[in-house]
XYZ file of N, CA, C and O in Angstrom:
684
model
N 19.843 2.326 -15.250
C 18.572 1.918 -14.688
C 17.458 2.830 -15.195
O 17.664 4.014 -15.401
N 16.300 2.254 -15.338
C 15.101 3.005 -15.703
C 14.335 3.353 -14.429
O 14.451 2.674 -13.417
N 13.511 4.383 -14.508
C 12.742 4.816 -13.348
C 11.846 3.693 -12.810
O 11.755 3.485 -11.603
N 11.214 2.932 -13.713
C 10.309 1.871 -13.264
C 11.048 0.741 -12.537
O 10.428 -0.046 -11.822
N 12.364 0.679 -12.664
C 13.137 -0.330 -11.930
C 13.019 -0.144 -10.421
O 13.284 -1.075 -9.658
N 12.620 1.048 -9.977
C 12.444 1.316 -8.555
C 11.056 0.906 -8.057
O 10.749 1.076 -6.877
N 10.247 0.383 -8.956
C 8.950 -0.193 -8.597
C 9.139 -1.705 -8.590
O 9.491 -2.298 -9.609
N 8.924 -2.319 -7.448
C 9.102 -3.768 -7.342
C 7.770 -4.428 -7.016
O 7.025 -3.971 -6.151
N 7.510 -5.513 -7.751
C 6.274 -6.269 -7.608
C 6.646 -7.679 -7.156
O 7.412 -8.366 -7.828
N 6.114 -8.085 -6.007
C 6.405 -9.399 -5.431
C 5.122 -10.225 -5.426
O 4.251 -10.033 -4.581
N 5.026 -11.116 -6.394
C 3.855 -11.986 -6.510
C 3.880 -13.026 -5.386
O 4.936 -13.474 -4.956
N 2.707 -13.402 -4.907
C 2.569 -14.427 -3.860
C 3.342 -14.092 -2.590
O 3.812 -14.992 -1.894
N 3.464 -12.823 -2.274
C 4.154 -12.414 -1.043
C 3.344 -12.774 0.192
O 3.905 -13.012 1.262
N 2.025 -12.803 0.036
C 1.128 -13.138 1.139
C 0.240 -14.292 0.674
O -0.370 -14.203 -0.399
N 0.157 -15.366 1.439
C -0.722 -16.469 1.043
C -2.176 -16.018 0.905
O -2.666 -15.185 1.678
N -2.855 -16.577 -0.065
C -4.245 -16.235 -0.361
C -5.131 -16.331 0.873
O -5.965 -15.461 1.120
N -4.944 -17.389 1.667
C -5.798 -17.587 2.848
C -5.640 -16.455 3.852
O -6.590 -16.078 4.534
N -4.439 -15.867 3.954
C -4.224 -14.757 4.885
C -4.879 -13.475 4.379
O -5.372 -12.679 5.179
N -4.885 -13.284 3.056
C -5.604 -12.146 2.478
C -7.099 -12.297 2.733
O -7.756 -11.341 3.171
N -7.629 -13.491 2.477
C -9.056 -13.751 2.701
C -9.433 -13.546 4.169
O -10.478 -12.975 4.474
N -8.564 -14.006 5.059
C -8.837 -13.875 6.497
C -9.006 -12.411 6.882
O -9.948 -12.052 7.601
N -8.106 -11.554 6.396
C -8.216 -10.137 6.739
C -9.471 -9.522 6.129
O -10.233 -8.843 6.822
N -9.722 -9.774 4.851
C -10.911 -9.203 4.198
C -12.178 -9.655 4.912
O -13.087 -8.851 5.166
N -12.259 -10.923 5.280
C -13.454 -11.452 5.944
C -13.643 -10.911 7.360
O -14.748 -10.966 7.900
N -12.575 -10.388 7.960
C -12.682 -9.855 9.316
C -13.081 -8.376 9.344
O -13.334 -7.824 10.406
N -13.125 -7.745 8.183
C -13.443 -6.316 8.134
C -14.931 -6.092 8.364
O -15.756 -6.683 7.689
N -15.239 -5.243 9.319
C -16.633 -4.939 9.647
C -17.056 -3.677 8.914
O -16.351 -2.672 8.937
N -18.200 -3.737 8.286
C -18.703 -2.592 7.510
C -18.741 -1.318 8.343
O -18.427 -0.234 7.850
N -19.095 -1.433 9.606
C -19.233 -0.243 10.457
C -17.900 0.471 10.690
O -17.882 1.632 11.085
N -16.785 -0.213 10.459
C -15.477 0.402 10.688
C -14.976 1.213 9.492
O -14.036 1.993 9.625
N -15.594 1.016 8.336
C -15.151 1.731 7.132
C -15.553 3.199 7.201
O -16.653 3.542 7.609
N -14.647 4.058 6.793
C -14.916 5.489 6.676
C -14.867 5.867 5.201
O -13.973 5.424 4.475
N -15.795 6.695 4.762
C -15.822 7.155 3.374
C -14.813 8.271 3.171
O -14.664 9.148 4.021
N -14.142 8.222 2.041
C -13.205 9.268 1.628
C -13.574 9.664 0.210
O -13.553 8.825 -0.693
N -13.902 10.950 0.022
C -14.330 11.417 -1.289
C -13.784 12.811 -1.566
O -13.779 13.679 -0.692
N -13.338 13.002 -2.781
C -12.978 14.317 -3.303
C -13.098 14.220 -4.818
O -13.534 13.189 -5.345
N -12.678 15.242 -5.508
C -12.738 15.183 -6.974
C -11.676 14.246 -7.542
O -11.756 13.817 -8.683
N -10.668 13.868 -6.731
C -9.620 12.975 -7.216
C -9.752 11.536 -6.729
O -9.086 10.656 -7.254
N -10.616 11.289 -5.726
C -10.757 9.917 -5.238
C -12.112 9.690 -4.595
O -12.791 10.624 -4.170
N -12.478 8.404 -4.547
C -13.683 7.949 -3.865
C -13.457 6.502 -3.453
O -13.273 5.626 -4.321
N -13.419 6.248 -2.154
C -13.219 4.894 -1.640
C -13.613 4.878 -0.170
O -13.876 5.910 0.430
N -13.630 3.685 0.420
C -13.821 3.536 1.860
C -12.555 2.925 2.439
O -11.833 2.197 1.745
N -12.330 3.210 3.714
C -11.066 2.808 4.325
C -11.247 2.478 5.803
O -12.073 3.074 6.475
N -10.440 1.525 6.262
C -10.331 1.218 7.686
C -8.880 1.418 8.093
O -7.971 0.854 7.474
N -8.667 2.210 9.121
C -7.347 2.376 9.707
C -7.193 1.276 10.759
O -7.829 1.331 11.816
N -6.390 0.265 10.451
C -6.260 -0.882 11.354
C -5.668 -0.480 12.701
O -6.049 -1.028 13.735
N -4.756 0.483 12.704
C -4.123 0.898 13.951
C -5.118 1.540 14.912
O -4.969 1.442 16.123
N -6.127 2.193 14.369
C -7.149 2.799 15.228
C -8.047 1.745 15.875
O -8.775 2.048 16.809
N -7.982 0.521 15.378
C -8.756 -0.597 15.920
C -7.783 -1.722 16.295
O -7.970 -2.884 15.935
N -6.737 -1.327 17.009
C -5.625 -2.227 17.292
C -6.064 -3.512 17.985
O -5.556 -4.589 17.666
N -6.993 -3.427 18.913
C -7.428 -4.629 19.639
C -8.009 -5.673 18.687
O -7.837 -6.870 18.889
N -8.693 -5.212 17.657
C -9.302 -6.126 16.683
C -8.246 -6.677 15.730
O -8.265 -7.856 15.379
N -7.305 -5.817 15.291
C -6.399 -6.166 14.189
C -4.946 -6.363 14.605
O -4.064 -6.420 13.748
N -4.685 -6.493 15.896
C -3.304 -6.608 16.369
C -2.533 -7.719 15.660
O -1.416 -7.512 15.173
N -3.090 -8.916 15.599
C -2.395 -10.037 14.963
C -2.142 -9.774 13.480
O -1.081 -10.101 12.955
N -3.113 -9.164 12.811
C -2.952 -8.844 11.390
C -1.837 -7.822 11.190
O -1.019 -7.955 10.271
N -1.819 -6.806 12.030
C -0.795 -5.767 11.915
C 0.599 -6.383 12.049
O 1.482 -6.126 11.218
N 0.799 -7.207 13.057
C 2.123 -7.802 13.255
C 2.465 -8.812 12.159
O 3.621 -8.907 11.742
N 1.473 -9.541 11.684
C 1.713 -10.474 10.579
C 2.192 -9.716 9.333
O 3.213 -10.064 8.734
N 1.459 -8.672 8.954
C 1.827 -7.926 7.748
C 3.104 -7.121 7.960
O 3.881 -6.928 7.013
N 3.365 -6.685 9.162
C 4.616 -5.998 9.460
C 5.803 -6.911 9.143
O 6.786 -6.479 8.514
N 5.727 -8.162 9.536
C 6.787 -9.130 9.220
C 6.947 -9.301 7.711
O 8.068 -9.312 7.192
N 5.833 -9.447 7.011
C 5.869 -9.600 5.549
C 6.516 -8.374 4.913
O 7.377 -8.488 4.025
N 6.110 -7.184 5.345
C 6.652 -5.953 4.775
C 8.152 -5.850 5.054
O 8.928 -5.490 4.160
N 8.577 -6.169 6.272
C 10.003 -6.092 6.593
C 10.840 -7.011 5.712
O 11.916 -6.629 5.233
N 10.359 -8.217 5.479
C 11.060 -9.169 4.609
C 11.208 -8.598 3.202
O 12.285 -8.650 2.594
N 10.137 -8.016 2.690
C 10.164 -7.528 1.311
C 10.891 -6.189 1.169
O 11.435 -5.901 0.100
N 10.954 -5.420 2.220
C 11.780 -4.205 2.173
C 13.252 -4.599 2.054
O 14.013 -3.978 1.306
N 13.658 -5.638 2.746
C 15.038 -6.134 2.610
C 15.295 -6.611 1.184
O 16.350 -6.328 0.615
N 14.342 -7.335 0.611
C 14.475 -7.775 -0.782
C 14.584 -6.570 -1.717
O 15.380 -6.571 -2.656
N 13.773 -5.557 -1.463
C 13.789 -4.334 -2.262
C 15.171 -3.669 -2.196
O 15.767 -3.350 -3.222
N 15.670 -3.482 -0.997
C 16.985 -2.852 -0.818
C 18.077 -3.659 -1.515
O 18.936 -3.099 -2.193
N 18.052 -4.973 -1.354
C 19.075 -5.827 -1.959
C 18.986 -5.835 -3.480
O 20.004 -5.792 -4.164
N 17.770 -5.877 -4.002
C 17.620 -5.942 -5.465
C 18.097 -4.667 -6.150
O 18.521 -4.695 -7.300
N 18.040 -3.555 -5.429
C 18.473 -2.272 -5.988
C 19.851 -1.853 -5.473
O 20.338 -0.776 -5.809
N 20.456 -2.721 -4.661
C 21.767 -2.444 -4.091
C 21.792 -1.088 -3.377
O 22.699 -0.280 -3.563
N 20.774 -0.862 -2.574
C 20.646 0.411 -1.855
C 21.587 0.400 -0.649
O 21.457 -0.429 0.240
N 22.505 1.336 -0.634
C 23.494 1.401 0.440
C 23.202 2.488 1.462
O 23.769 2.485 2.539
N 22.361 3.430 1.113
C 22.118 4.568 1.996
C 20.653 4.625 2.418
O 20.035 5.670 2.401
N 20.139 3.501 2.834
C 18.767 3.402 3.319
C 18.711 4.009 4.715
O 19.618 3.791 5.526
N 17.660 4.768 5.043
C 17.573 5.362 6.382
C 17.640 4.297 7.482
O 16.878 3.331 7.465
N 18.574 4.477 8.405
C 18.709 3.531 9.520
C 17.516 3.590 10.454
O 17.076 2.568 10.965
N 17.036 4.774 10.698
C 15.896 4.955 11.596
C 14.670 5.279 10.752
O 14.653 6.263 10.028
N 13.693 4.408 10.852
C 12.454 4.630 10.110
C 11.305 3.955 10.850
O 11.516 3.134 11.730
N 10.110 4.351 10.479
C 8.919 3.773 11.078
C 7.836 3.620 10.023
O 7.993 4.061 8.880
N 6.756 2.995 10.413
C 5.632 2.765 9.516
C 4.497 3.737 9.787
O 4.214 4.056 10.949
N 3.848 4.156 8.727
C 2.592 4.879 8.871
C 1.521 3.853 9.242
O 1.712 2.645 9.075
N 0.404 4.334 9.716
C -0.681 3.428 10.087
C -1.062 2.531 8.901
O -0.991 2.949 7.753
N -1.457 1.313 9.214
C -1.886 0.365 8.191
C -3.350 0.637 7.870
O -4.181 0.698 8.778
N -3.639 0.759 6.586
C -5.008 1.048 6.158
C -5.442 0.053 5.093
O -4.680 -0.273 4.191
N -6.683 -0.408 5.213
C -7.283 -1.219 4.161
C -8.238 -0.317 3.401
O -9.148 0.273 3.992
N -7.987 -0.205 2.097
C -8.881 0.560 1.239
C -9.777 -0.412 0.489
O -9.337 -1.474 0.058
N -11.054 -0.010 0.341
C -12.003 -0.798 -0.441
C -12.583 0.104 -1.526
O -13.090 1.182 -1.242
N -12.487 -0.372 -2.739
C -13.063 0.322 -3.883
C -14.195 -0.512 -4.452
O -14.016 -1.706 -4.691
N -15.342 0.103 -4.644
C -16.442 -0.529 -5.379
C -16.291 -0.132 -6.845
O -15.456 0.703 -7.193
N -17.122 -0.684 -7.717
C -16.976 -0.446 -9.154
C -16.993 1.026 -9.547
O -16.310 1.417 -10.483
N -17.740 1.863 -8.872
C -17.809 3.279 -9.232
C -16.804 4.144 -8.481
O -16.775 5.354 -8.674
N -15.990 3.538 -7.628
C -14.977 4.287 -6.897
C -13.747 4.489 -7.774
O -13.584 3.831 -8.816
N -12.854 5.377 -7.331
C -11.677 5.692 -8.154
C -10.619 6.377 -7.293
O -10.890 6.862 -6.201
N -9.405 6.382 -7.817
C -8.334 7.214 -7.282
C -7.520 7.648 -8.484
O -6.751 6.881 -9.054
N -7.734 8.892 -8.914
C -7.071 9.424 -10.098
C -5.562 9.540 -9.879
O -5.059 9.356 -8.769
N -4.868 9.889 -10.946
C -3.418 10.000 -10.896
C -2.997 10.946 -9.773
O -3.534 12.040 -9.637
N -2.024 10.488 -8.979
C -1.551 11.245 -7.831
C -0.160 10.756 -7.431
O 0.340 9.771 -7.979
N 0.442 11.435 -6.491
C 1.661 10.955 -5.842
C 1.372 10.911 -4.341
O 0.432 11.545 -3.863
N 2.176 10.173 -3.609
C 1.900 9.961 -2.190
C 2.610 10.956 -1.264
O 2.404 10.916 -0.054
N 3.447 11.807 -1.830
C 4.089 12.878 -1.065
C 3.790 14.177 -1.786
O 4.196 14.361 -2.935
N 3.057 15.056 -1.108
C 2.699 16.287 -1.781
C 2.569 17.499 -0.878
O 2.245 18.578 -1.340
N 2.844 17.308 0.410
C 2.724 18.450 1.318
C 3.550 18.192 2.584
O 4.224 17.171 2.710
N 3.465 19.126 3.505
C 4.246 19.051 4.731
C 3.868 17.840 5.587
O 4.703 17.273 6.282
N 2.612 17.412 5.545
C 2.177 16.257 6.341
C 2.722 14.942 5.798
O 2.949 14.009 6.556
N 2.897 14.844 4.483
C 3.306 13.577 3.870
C 4.788 13.527 3.514
O 5.264 12.489 3.049
N 5.540 14.612 3.746
C 6.934 14.661 3.309
C 7.851 13.702 4.072
O 8.972 13.458 3.643
N 7.382 13.109 5.159
C 8.218 12.149 5.886
C 8.187 10.754 5.251
O 8.973 9.881 5.620
N 7.308 10.544 4.279
C 7.227 9.250 3.590
C 8.405 9.081 2.626
O 8.727 9.994 1.881
N 9.006 7.866 2.634
C 10.046 7.606 1.636
C 9.860 6.295 0.869
O 10.566 6.045 -0.098
N 8.912 5.470 1.258
C 8.553 4.273 0.476
C 7.064 4.014 0.616
O 6.525 4.091 1.724
N 6.421 3.721 -0.501
C 5.022 3.287 -0.520
C 5.010 1.764 -0.572
O 5.781 1.165 -1.324
N 4.122 1.162 0.209
C 4.031 -0.295 0.262
C 2.558 -0.671 0.311
O 1.800 -0.116 1.109
N 2.162 -1.590 -0.559
C 0.802 -2.112 -0.437
C 0.744 -3.539 -0.920
O 1.619 -4.001 -1.658
N -0.291 -4.242 -0.470
C -0.528 -5.615 -0.892
C -1.994 -5.732 -1.311
O -2.889 -5.254 -0.616
N -2.215 -6.339 -2.472
C -3.577 -6.595 -2.940
C -4.167 -7.739 -2.126
O -3.552 -8.792 -1.993
N -5.372 -7.533 -1.615
C -6.037 -8.551 -0.808
C -7.045 -9.364 -1.613
O -7.616 -10.319 -1.096
N -7.275 -8.972 -2.854
C -8.130 -9.758 -3.755
C -7.718 -9.476 -5.196
O -6.873 -8.621 -5.460
N -8.286 -10.226 -6.126
C -8.017 -10.039 -7.552
C -8.968 -8.999 -8.117
O -10.086 -8.847 -7.634
N -8.527 -8.333 -9.141
C -9.412 -7.398 -9.834
C -8.908 -5.982 -9.784
O -8.624 -5.451 -8.717
N -8.770 -5.390 -10.940
C -8.279 -4.020 -11.006
C -6.769 -4.005 -11.064
O -6.147 -4.874 -11.657
N -6.193 -2.997 -10.451
C -4.749 -2.879 -10.449
C -4.333 -1.460 -10.149
O -5.102 -0.651 -9.628
N -3.101 -1.168 -10.526
C -2.528 0.152 -10.325
C -1.678 0.496 -11.532
O -0.891 -0.338 -11.994
N -1.847 1.698 -12.030
C -1.006 2.181 -13.117
C 0.049 3.086 -12.510
O -0.266 4.106 -11.893
N 1.307 2.681 -12.634
C 2.433 3.466 -12.133
C 3.290 3.838 -13.334
O 3.722 2.955 -14.082
N 3.517 5.139 -13.497
C 4.161 5.655 -14.696
C 3.298 5.184 -15.868
O 2.116 5.443 -15.889
N 3.825 4.466 -16.815
C 3.009 3.962 -17.928
C 2.829 2.454 -17.848
O 2.495 1.815 -18.838
N 3.060 1.877 -16.684
C 2.995 0.432 -16.494
C 1.791 0.067 -15.637
O 1.518 0.725 -14.634
N 1.112 -1.001 -16.032
C -0.045 -1.467 -15.270
C 0.339 -2.711 -14.486
O 0.856 -3.678 -15.050
N 0.089 -2.651 -13.189
C 0.291 -3.804 -12.312
C -1.093 -4.372 -12.032
O -1.946 -3.696 -11.468
N -1.323 -5.586 -12.479
C -2.609 -6.237 -12.268
C -2.759 -6.628 -10.799
O -1.817 -7.101 -10.170
N -3.954 -6.413 -10.285
C -4.248 -6.784 -8.908
C -4.397 -8.296 -8.834
O -5.329 -8.861 -9.370
N -3.444 -8.929 -8.168
C -3.525 -10.362 -7.888
C -3.393 -10.535 -6.386
O -2.463 -10.009 -5.770
N -4.331 -11.271 -5.829
C -4.345 -11.493 -4.381
C -2.962 -11.935 -3.899
O -2.365 -12.842 -4.467
N -2.459 -11.255 -2.857
C -1.176 -11.611 -2.274
C 0.024 -10.920 -2.894
O 1.143 -11.103 -2.430
N -0.196 -10.107 -3.921
C 0.904 -9.387 -4.566
C 1.231 -8.127 -3.783
O 0.348 -7.334 -3.467
N 2.503 -7.961 -3.480
C 2.992 -6.812 -2.733
C 3.757 -5.898 -3.677
O 4.509 -6.379 -4.532
N 3.562 -4.591 -3.540
C 4.209 -3.600 -4.409
C 4.916 -2.575 -3.533
O 4.355 -2.111 -2.539
N 6.153 -2.255 -3.901
C 6.945 -1.244 -3.197
C 7.495 -0.273 -4.231
O 8.027 -0.697 -5.263
N 7.388 1.032 -3.920
C 7.937 2.048 -4.823
C 8.089 3.368 -4.073
O 7.462 3.581 -3.033
N 8.920 4.270 -4.598
C 9.057 5.587 -3.963
C 7.769 6.395 -4.121
O 7.098 6.312 -5.157
N 7.423 7.200 -3.126
C 6.155 7.929 -3.153
C 6.235 9.315 -3.797
O 5.271 10.053 -3.787
N 7.369 9.643 -4.377
C 7.637 11.012 -4.800
C 7.036 11.372 -6.152
O 6.495 10.532 -6.856
N 7.210 12.628 -6.524
C 6.628 13.201 -7.738
C 7.055 12.487 -9.007
O 6.375 12.578 -10.027
N 8.132 11.734 -8.996
C 8.575 10.997 -10.176
C 7.757 9.730 -10.416
O 7.910 9.076 -11.443
N 6.887 9.360 -9.452
C 6.136 8.109 -9.522
C 4.631 8.336 -9.422
O 3.969 7.810 -8.528
N 4.063 9.103 -10.370
C 2.606 9.257 -10.352
C 1.940 7.912 -10.618
O 2.448 7.101 -11.393
N 0.825 7.695 -9.950
C 0.116 6.423 -10.104
C -1.375 6.652 -9.890
O -1.789 7.675 -9.364
N -2.152 5.683 -10.352
C -3.599 5.758 -10.171
C -4.161 4.368 -10.023
O -3.594 3.388 -10.512
N -5.274 4.294 -9.302
C -5.942 3.019 -9.105
C -6.768 2.633 -10.316
O -7.333 3.487 -10.998
N -6.807 1.351 -10.591
C -7.670 0.791 -11.632
C -8.702 -0.066 -10.918
O -8.344 -0.991 -10.179
N -9.957 0.270 -11.104
C -11.036 -0.445 -10.425
C -11.977 -1.005 -11.485
O -12.535 -0.258 -12.280
N -12.115 -2.324 -11.536
C -13.089 -2.923 -12.455
C -14.058 -3.855 -11.736
O -14.943 -4.420 -12.347
N -13.846 -4.022 -10.450
C -14.766 -4.723 -9.554
C -14.319 -4.385 -8.145
O -13.359 -3.633 -7.961
N -14.983 -4.904 -7.156
C -14.599 -4.594 -5.784
C -13.125 -4.947 -5.561
O -12.673 -6.023 -5.947
N -12.401 -4.009 -4.981
C -10.953 -4.157 -4.815
C -10.573 -3.792 -3.389
O -11.016 -2.776 -2.859
N -9.747 -4.651 -2.764
C -9.236 -4.409 -1.421
C -7.708 -4.424 -1.456
O -7.117 -5.283 -2.115
N -7.100 -3.484 -0.752
C -5.672 -3.601 -0.521
C -5.273 -2.935 0.784
O -5.955 -2.043 1.287
N -4.181 -3.439 1.335
C -3.614 -2.931 2.582
C -2.411 -2.084 2.220
O -1.541 -2.527 1.460
N -2.355 -0.862 2.757
C -1.245 0.018 2.415
C -0.637 0.667 3.650
O -1.278 0.789 4.701
N 0.611 1.068 3.484
C 1.331 1.830 4.486
C 2.494 2.535 3.790
O 2.679 2.407 2.580
N 3.277 3.259 4.575
C 4.461 3.955 4.057
C 5.561 3.835 5.084
O 5.301 3.770 6.289
N 6.800 3.832 4.608
C 7.913 3.984 5.527
C 8.164 5.468 5.708
O 8.118 6.238 4.741
N 8.452 5.865 6.958
C 8.676 7.253 7.327
C 10.098 7.452 7.816
O 10.676 6.569 8.446
N 10.612 8.642 7.580
C 11.805 9.087 8.296
C 11.384 9.364 9.744
O 10.297 9.856 9.984
N 12.247 9.029 10.706
C 11.967 9.382 12.097
C 13.143 10.157 12.678
O 14.202 10.179 12.148
């Protein structure tokens, strides 16, 4: 097996209308700016606004659970953690001048409980470069991969880009 075999891309995992519904429900006032020398984007933590996004959270939770099973089966994973949980669901929005340089999703004591990265593109445009492979942003495409140092990745932004992300945690 090659390292990139642990990156799985599921096209049409979420119907376009459901992606549009979530994007259209996002209120500008809920977005928080995140900026450093390695990234610039705005984000909404859906869990912090549970009353507004409860149905969306449970809908995407079902989608993620289905695709995690597909991921495990496709890789014949036999030692998957029995007890795990999800990190908060976040929608990131990138404008044309925003960016997220090459990084990994586990890099310190706070993030070491993550063992799978999961996100779904909510619109077309841009993508993600993982290792030396580019995954084009297509609305409804779900991506799963390990968050560790072997899987550096970066965002590709060529127009406004939305995606919903979370991580599986050890508990």
